[in-house]
PDB file of C-alpha atoms in Angstrom:
ATOM      1  CA  UNK A   1       0.000   0.000   0.000  1.00  0.00           C
ATOM      2  CA  UNK A   2       1.443   3.373  -0.996  1.00  0.00           C
ATOM      3  CA  UNK A   3       1.975   6.435   1.164  1.00  0.00           C
ATOM      4  CA  UNK A   4      -1.162   8.537   1.703  1.00  0.00           C
ATOM      5  CA  UNK A   5      -1.462  11.990   0.177  1.00  0.00           C
ATOM      6  CA  UNK A   6      -1.153  13.651   3.608  1.00  0.00           C
ATOM      7  CA  UNK A   7       2.029  11.701   4.296  1.00  0.00           C
ATOM      8  CA  UNK A   8       3.419  12.670   0.889  1.00  0.00           C
ATOM      9  CA  UNK A   9       3.015  16.321   1.866  1.00  0.00           C
ATOM     10  CA  UNK A  10       4.702  15.761   5.241  1.00  0.00           C
ATOM     11  CA  UNK A  11       7.557  13.865   3.602  1.00  0.00           C
ATOM     12  CA  UNK A  12       7.960  16.600   0.987  1.00  0.00           C
ATOM     13  CA  UNK A  13       8.216  19.193   3.783  1.00  0.00           C
ATOM     14  CA  UNK A  14      10.792  17.010   5.526  1.00  0.00           C
ATOM     15  CA  UNK A  15      12.918  16.656   2.396  1.00  0.00           C
ATOM     16  CA  UNK A  16      13.260  20.424   1.872  1.00  0.00           C
ATOM     17  CA  UNK A  17      16.101  21.655   4.109  1.00  0.00           C
ATOM     18  CA  UNK A  18      14.265  24.879   5.026  1.00  0.00           C
ATOM     19  CA  UNK A  19      11.138  23.010   6.184  1.00  0.00           C
ATOM     20  CA  UNK A  20      12.748  19.775   7.444  1.00  0.00           C
ATOM     21  CA  UNK A  21      12.087  20.416  11.136  1.00  0.00           C
ATOM     22  CA  UNK A  22       8.506  21.518  10.465  1.00  0.00           C
ATOM     23  CA  UNK A  23       7.847  18.375   8.400  1.00  0.00           C
ATOM     24  CA  UNK A  24       9.330  16.149  11.078  1.00  0.00           C
ATOM     25  CA  UNK A  25       7.323  17.899  13.811  1.00  0.00           C
ATOM     26  CA  UNK A  26       4.122  17.356  11.833  1.00  0.00           C
ATOM     27  CA  UNK A  27       4.953  13.665  11.388  1.00  0.00           C
ATOM     28  CA  UNK A  28       5.514  13.377  15.141  1.00  0.00           C
ATOM     29  CA  UNK A  29       2.208  15.120  15.879  1.00  0.00           C
ATOM     30  CA  UNK A  30       0.332  12.855  13.488  1.00  0.00           C
ATOM     31  CA  UNK A  31       1.714   9.550  14.784  1.00  0.00           C
ATOM     32  CA  UNK A  32       2.993  10.171  18.319  1.00  0.00           C
ATOM     33  CA  UNK A  33      -0.105   9.099  20.222  1.00  0.00           C
ATOM     34  CA  UNK A  34      -0.718   5.928  18.204  1.00  0.00           C
ATOM     35  CA  UNK A  35       2.925   4.919  18.527  1.00  0.00           C
ATOM     36  CA  UNK A  36       2.957   5.717  22.250  1.00  0.00           C
ATOM     37  CA  UNK A  37       0.007   3.416  22.949  1.00  0.00           C
ATOM     38  CA  UNK A  38       1.445   0.649  20.777  1.00  0.00           C
ATOM     39  CA  UNK A  39       4.721   0.887  22.712  1.00  0.00           C
ATOM     40  CA  UNK A  40       2.994   1.241  26.098  1.00  0.00           C
ATOM     41  CA  UNK A  41       1.016  -1.960  25.575  1.00  0.00           C
ATOM     42  CA  UNK A  42       4.281  -3.816  25.020  1.00  0.00           C
ATOM     43  CA  UNK A  43       6.545  -2.277  27.682  1.00  0.00           C
ATOM     44  CA  UNK A  44       3.735  -1.347  30.142  1.00  0.00           C
ATOM     45  CA  UNK A  45       5.423   1.482  32.055  1.00  0.00           C
ATOM     46  CA  UNK A  46       4.680   5.068  31.015  1.00  0.00           C
ATOM     47  CA  UNK A  47       8.297   6.088  31.615  1.00  0.00           C
ATOM     48  CA  UNK A  48       9.661   3.189  29.590  1.00  0.00           C
ATOM     49  CA  UNK A  49       7.148   3.882  26.808  1.00  0.00           C
ATOM     50  CA  UNK A  50       8.287   7.503  26.651  1.00  0.00           C
ATOM     51  CA  UNK A  51      11.943   6.439  26.509  1.00  0.00           C
ATOM     52  CA  UNK A  52      11.274   3.918  23.745  1.00  0.00           C
ATOM     53  CA  UNK A  53       9.173   6.452  21.830  1.00  0.00           C
ATOM     54  CA  UNK A  54      12.002   8.965  22.028  1.00  0.00           C
ATOM     55  CA  UNK A  55      14.380   6.339  20.623  1.00  0.00           C
ATOM     56  CA  UNK A  56      11.897   5.625  17.841  1.00  0.00           C
ATOM     57  CA  UNK A  57      11.782   9.267  16.795  1.00  0.00           C
ATOM     58  CA  UNK A  58      15.585   9.534  16.921  1.00  0.00           C
ATOM     59  CA  UNK A  59      15.792   6.556  14.539  1.00  0.00           C
ATOM     60  CA  UNK A  60      13.093   8.050  12.343  1.00  0.00           C
ATOM     61  CA  UNK A  61      14.959  11.373  12.168  1.00  0.00           C
ATOM     62  CA  UNK A  62      18.185   9.595  11.190  1.00  0.00           C
ATOM     63  CA  UNK A  63      16.560   7.321   8.593  1.00  0.00           C
ATOM     64  CA  UNK A  64      13.620   9.242   7.147  1.00  0.00           C
ATOM     65  CA  UNK A  65      15.698  10.406   4.174  1.00  0.00           C
ATOM     66  CA  UNK A  66      16.038   6.754   3.151  1.00  0.00           C
ATOM     67  CA  UNK A  67      12.297   6.000   3.399  1.00  0.00           C
ATOM     68  CA  UNK A  68      11.369   4.767  -0.091  1.00  0.00           C
ATOM     69  CA  UNK A  69       7.591   5.270   0.127  1.00  0.00           C
ATOM     70  CA  UNK A  70       6.840   1.770  -1.157  1.00  0.00           C
ATOM     71  CA  UNK A  71       4.951   1.153   2.109  1.00  0.00           C
ATOM     72  CA  UNK A  72       2.799   3.412   4.235  1.00  0.00           C
ATOM     73  CA  UNK A  73       4.702   5.754   6.535  1.00  0.00           C
ATOM     74  CA  UNK A  74       2.549   4.378   9.361  1.00  0.00           C
ATOM     75  CA  UNK A  75       3.750   0.822   8.619  1.00  0.00           C
ATOM     76  CA  UNK A  76       7.373   1.915   8.541  1.00  0.00           C
ATOM     77  CA  UNK A  77       6.998   3.788  11.848  1.00  0.00           C
ATOM     78  CA  UNK A  78       5.287   0.815  13.501  1.00  0.00           C
ATOM     79  CA  UNK A  79       8.069  -1.467  12.346  1.00  0.00           C
ATOM     80  CA  UNK A  80      10.658   0.801  13.955  1.00  0.00           C
ATOM     81  CA  UNK A  81       8.554   1.091  17.139  1.00  0.00           C
ATOM     82  CA  UNK A  82       8.046  -2.666  17.371  1.00  0.00           C
ATOM     83  CA  UNK A  83      11.759  -3.329  16.875  1.00  0.00           C
ATOM     84  CA  UNK A  84      12.625  -0.741  19.519  1.00  0.00           C
ATOM     85  CA  UNK A  85      10.212  -2.435  21.947  1.00  0.00           C
ATOM     86  CA  UNK A  86      11.814  -5.809  21.277  1.00  0.00           C
ATOM     87  CA  UNK A  87      15.264  -4.294  21.779  1.00  0.00           C
ATOM     88  CA  UNK A  88      14.141  -2.657  25.027  1.00  0.00           C
ATOM     89  CA  UNK A  89      12.629  -5.896  26.367  1.00  0.00           C
ATOM     90  CA  UNK A  90      15.776  -7.823  25.392  1.00  0.00           C
ATOM     91  CA  UNK A  91      17.934  -5.224  27.196  1.00  0.00           C
ATOM     92  CA  UNK A  92      15.719  -5.564  30.267  1.00  0.00           C
ATOM     93  CA  UNK A  93      16.288  -9.323  30.242  1.00  0.00           C
ATOM     94  CA  UNK A  94      20.064  -8.891  29.948  1.00  0.00           C
ATOM     95  CA  UNK A  95      20.216  -6.026  32.420  1.00  0.00           C
ATOM     96  CA  UNK A  96      18.613  -8.083  35.116  1.00  0.00           C
ATOM     97  CA  UNK A  97      19.971 -11.425  33.820  1.00  0.00           C
ATOM     98  CA  UNK A  98      16.545 -12.967  34.137  1.00  0.00           C
ATOM     99  CA  UNK A  99      14.407 -15.203  32.026  1.00  0.00           C
ATOM    100  CA  UNK A 100      11.609 -13.933  29.793  1.00  0.00           C
ATOM    101  CA  UNK A 101       9.028 -15.229  32.263  1.00  0.00           C
ATOM    102  CA  UNK A 102      10.646 -13.100  34.982  1.00  0.00           C
ATOM    103  CA  UNK A 103      10.459 -10.036  32.711  1.00  0.00           C
ATOM    104  CA  UNK A 104       6.797 -10.812  32.025  1.00  0.00           C
ATOM    105  CA  UNK A 105       6.202 -11.205  35.793  1.00  0.00           C
ATOM    106  CA  UNK A 106       7.848  -7.816  36.257  1.00  0.00           C
ATOM    107  CA  UNK A 107       5.556  -6.295  33.638  1.00  0.00           C
ATOM    108  CA  UNK A 108       2.577  -7.869  35.383  1.00  0.00           C
ATOM    109  CA  UNK A 109       3.733  -6.426  38.713  1.00  0.00           C
ATOM    110  CA  UNK A 110       4.037  -2.962  37.122  1.00  0.00           C
ATOM    111  CA  UNK A 111       0.499  -3.289  35.831  1.00  0.00           C
ATOM    112  CA  UNK A 112      -0.757  -4.242  39.301  1.00  0.00           C
ATOM    113  CA  UNK A 113       1.164  -1.332  40.843  1.00  0.00           C
ATOM    114  CA  UNK A 114      -0.666   1.136  38.578  1.00  0.00           C
ATOM    115  CA  UNK A 115      -2.822   3.393  40.762  1.00  0.00           C
ATOM    116  CA  UNK A 116      -5.795   2.734  38.456  1.00  0.00           C
ATOM    117  CA  UNK A 117      -5.441  -1.060  38.702  1.00  0.00           C
ATOM    118  CA  UNK A 118      -8.590  -2.944  39.700  1.00  0.00           C
ATOM    119  CA  UNK A 119      -8.219  -6.712  39.338  1.00  0.00           C
ATOM    120  CA  UNK A 120     -11.980  -7.179  39.106  1.00  0.00           C
ATOM    121  CA  UNK A 121     -12.446  -4.999  36.040  1.00  0.00           C
ATOM    122  CA  UNK A 122     -12.494  -6.806  32.733  1.00  0.00           C
ATOM    123  CA  UNK A 123     -10.007  -4.467  31.025  1.00  0.00           C
ATOM    124  CA  UNK A 124      -7.419  -5.173  33.744  1.00  0.00           C
ATOM    125  CA  UNK A 125      -8.042  -8.908  33.372  1.00  0.00           C
ATOM    126  CA  UNK A 126      -7.462  -8.465  29.657  1.00  0.00           C
ATOM    127  CA  UNK A 127      -4.179  -6.648  30.308  1.00  0.00           C
ATOM    128  CA  UNK A 128      -3.071  -9.364  32.722  1.00  0.00           C
ATOM    129  CA  UNK A 129      -4.011 -12.037  30.180  1.00  0.00           C
ATOM    130  CA  UNK A 130      -2.076 -10.270  27.427  1.00  0.00           C
ATOM    131  CA  UNK A 131       1.013 -10.140  29.630  1.00  0.00           C
ATOM    132  CA  UNK A 132       0.870 -13.933  29.976  1.00  0.00           C
ATOM    133  CA  UNK A 133       1.287 -14.348  26.213  1.00  0.00           C
ATOM    134  CA  UNK A 134       4.644 -15.076  24.594  1.00  0.00           C
ATOM    135  CA  UNK A 135       6.245 -11.893  23.247  1.00  0.00           C
ATOM    136  CA  UNK A 136       5.396 -12.512  19.568  1.00  0.00           C
ATOM    137  CA  UNK A 137       1.755 -13.338  20.332  1.00  0.00           C
ATOM    138  CA  UNK A 138       1.507 -10.269  22.548  1.00  0.00           C
ATOM    139  CA  UNK A 139       2.715  -8.050  19.709  1.00  0.00           C
ATOM    140  CA  UNK A 140       0.435  -9.685  17.132  1.00  0.00           C
ATOM    141  CA  UNK A 141      -2.556  -9.441  19.472  1.00  0.00           C
ATOM    142  CA  UNK A 142      -1.829  -5.789  20.231  1.00  0.00           C
ATOM    143  CA  UNK A 143      -1.467  -4.814  16.574  1.00  0.00           C
ATOM    144  CA  UNK A 144      -4.638  -6.663  15.563  1.00  0.00           C
ATOM    145  CA  UNK A 145      -6.912  -6.029  18.544  1.00  0.00           C
ATOM    146  CA  UNK A 146      -5.984  -2.485  19.560  1.00  0.00           C
ATOM    147  CA  UNK A 147      -4.633  -1.030  16.327  1.00  0.00           C
ATOM    148  CA  UNK A 148      -6.928  -3.052  14.035  1.00  0.00           C
ATOM    149  CA  UNK A 149      -3.969  -3.533  11.728  1.00  0.00           C
ATOM    150  CA  UNK A 150      -4.714  -5.764   8.716  1.00  0.00           C
ATOM    151  CA  UNK A 151      -2.639  -8.951   8.513  1.00  0.00           C
ATOM    152  CA  UNK A 152      -1.125  -7.770   5.228  1.00  0.00           C
ATOM    153  CA  UNK A 153       0.272  -4.649   6.865  1.00  0.00           C
ATOM    154  CA  UNK A 154       1.262  -6.554  10.004  1.00  0.00           C
ATOM    155  CA  UNK A 155       3.199  -8.939   7.775  1.00  0.00           C
ATOM    156  CA  UNK A 156       5.302  -6.005   6.542  1.00  0.00           C
ATOM    157  CA  UNK A 157       5.827  -4.653  10.065  1.00  0.00           C
ATOM    158  CA  UNK A 158       6.904  -7.984  11.555  1.00  0.00           C
ATOM    159  CA  UNK A 159       8.450  -9.671   8.488  1.00  0.00           C
ATOM    160  CA  UNK A 160       6.238 -12.698   9.066  1.00  0.00           C
ATOM    161  CA  UNK A 161       3.779 -14.480   6.782  1.00  0.00           C
ATOM    162  CA  UNK A 162       0.099 -13.615   7.063  1.00  0.00           C
ATOM    163  CA  UNK A 163      -0.700 -17.260   7.823  1.00  0.00           C
ATOM    164  CA  UNK A 164       1.722 -17.342  10.758  1.00  0.00           C
ATOM    165  CA  UNK A 165       0.281 -14.070  12.061  1.00  0.00           C
ATOM    166  CA  UNK A 166      -3.286 -15.385  11.852  1.00  0.00           C
ATOM    167  CA  UNK A 167      -2.221 -18.512  13.747  1.00  0.00           C
ATOM    168  CA  UNK A 168      -0.442 -16.409  16.407  1.00  0.00           C
ATOM    169  CA  UNK A 169      -3.499 -14.207  16.829  1.00  0.00           C
ATOM    170  CA  UNK A 170      -5.802 -17.237  17.070  1.00  0.00           C
ATOM    171  CA  UNK A 171      -3.590 -18.858  19.733  1.00  0.00           C
ATOM    172  CA  UNK A 172      -3.358 -15.558  21.621  1.00  0.00           C
ATOM    173  CA  UNK A 173      -7.134 -15.147  21.678  1.00  0.00           C
ATOM    174  CA  UNK A 174      -7.588 -18.719  22.967  1.00  0.00           C
ATOM    175  CA  UNK A 175      -5.009 -18.168  25.731  1.00  0.00           C
ATOM    176  CA  UNK A 176      -6.629 -14.871  26.728  1.00  0.00           C
ATOM    177  CA  UNK A 177     -10.075 -16.494  26.855  1.00  0.00           C
ATOM    178  CA  UNK A 178      -8.701 -19.291  29.042  1.00  0.00           C
ATOM    179  CA  UNK A 179      -6.970 -16.831  31.374  1.00  0.00           C
ATOM    180  CA  UNK A 180     -10.095 -14.726  31.790  1.00  0.00           C
ATOM    181  CA  UNK A 181     -12.321 -17.788  32.368  1.00  0.00           C
ATOM    182  CA  UNK A 182      -9.937 -19.236  34.947  1.00  0.00           C
ATOM    183  CA  UNK A 183      -9.479 -15.946  36.812  1.00  0.00           C
ATOM    184  CA  UNK A 184     -13.076 -15.298  37.901  1.00  0.00           C
ATOM    185  CA  UNK A 185     -14.211 -12.396  35.763  1.00  0.00           C
TER     186      UNK A 185
END
């Protein structure tokens, strides 16, 4: 899918030296909130999400000149954001020399520590269930459920076949259903 007309205008502004910063600022304004929530669902903490988002925009600034426009800008940005989340989570594992399940337990504990957390509310059960998923399923579920990203676009973001993504999403949904059923909602 090609770049939208609005994105073409933003990219054109970015590519002109005199309007580069304005173009980049407009790109940030357009996509910042969507990227933040995508990142936040994967790393959980607001502070960590802000740090990862900042890293995303640094990478975007450094690489936007090389964006070929053969995919949507949104897809390209999500790919960078997803990779930055994976890098962040991997660094967390190494930093604390713990297993992935320990990192996921830590994410779950952060969720429970949130001042808004109410274990009896369905949306919190959903968040807890999502955190129980393997990393890849968690990302696929987030992109499909929250961002309503089509499998075709998700395939470009994650460099995975549509069939594998559909299977991951299906397994994720089943695991979430089981978690919610077994945790008295």
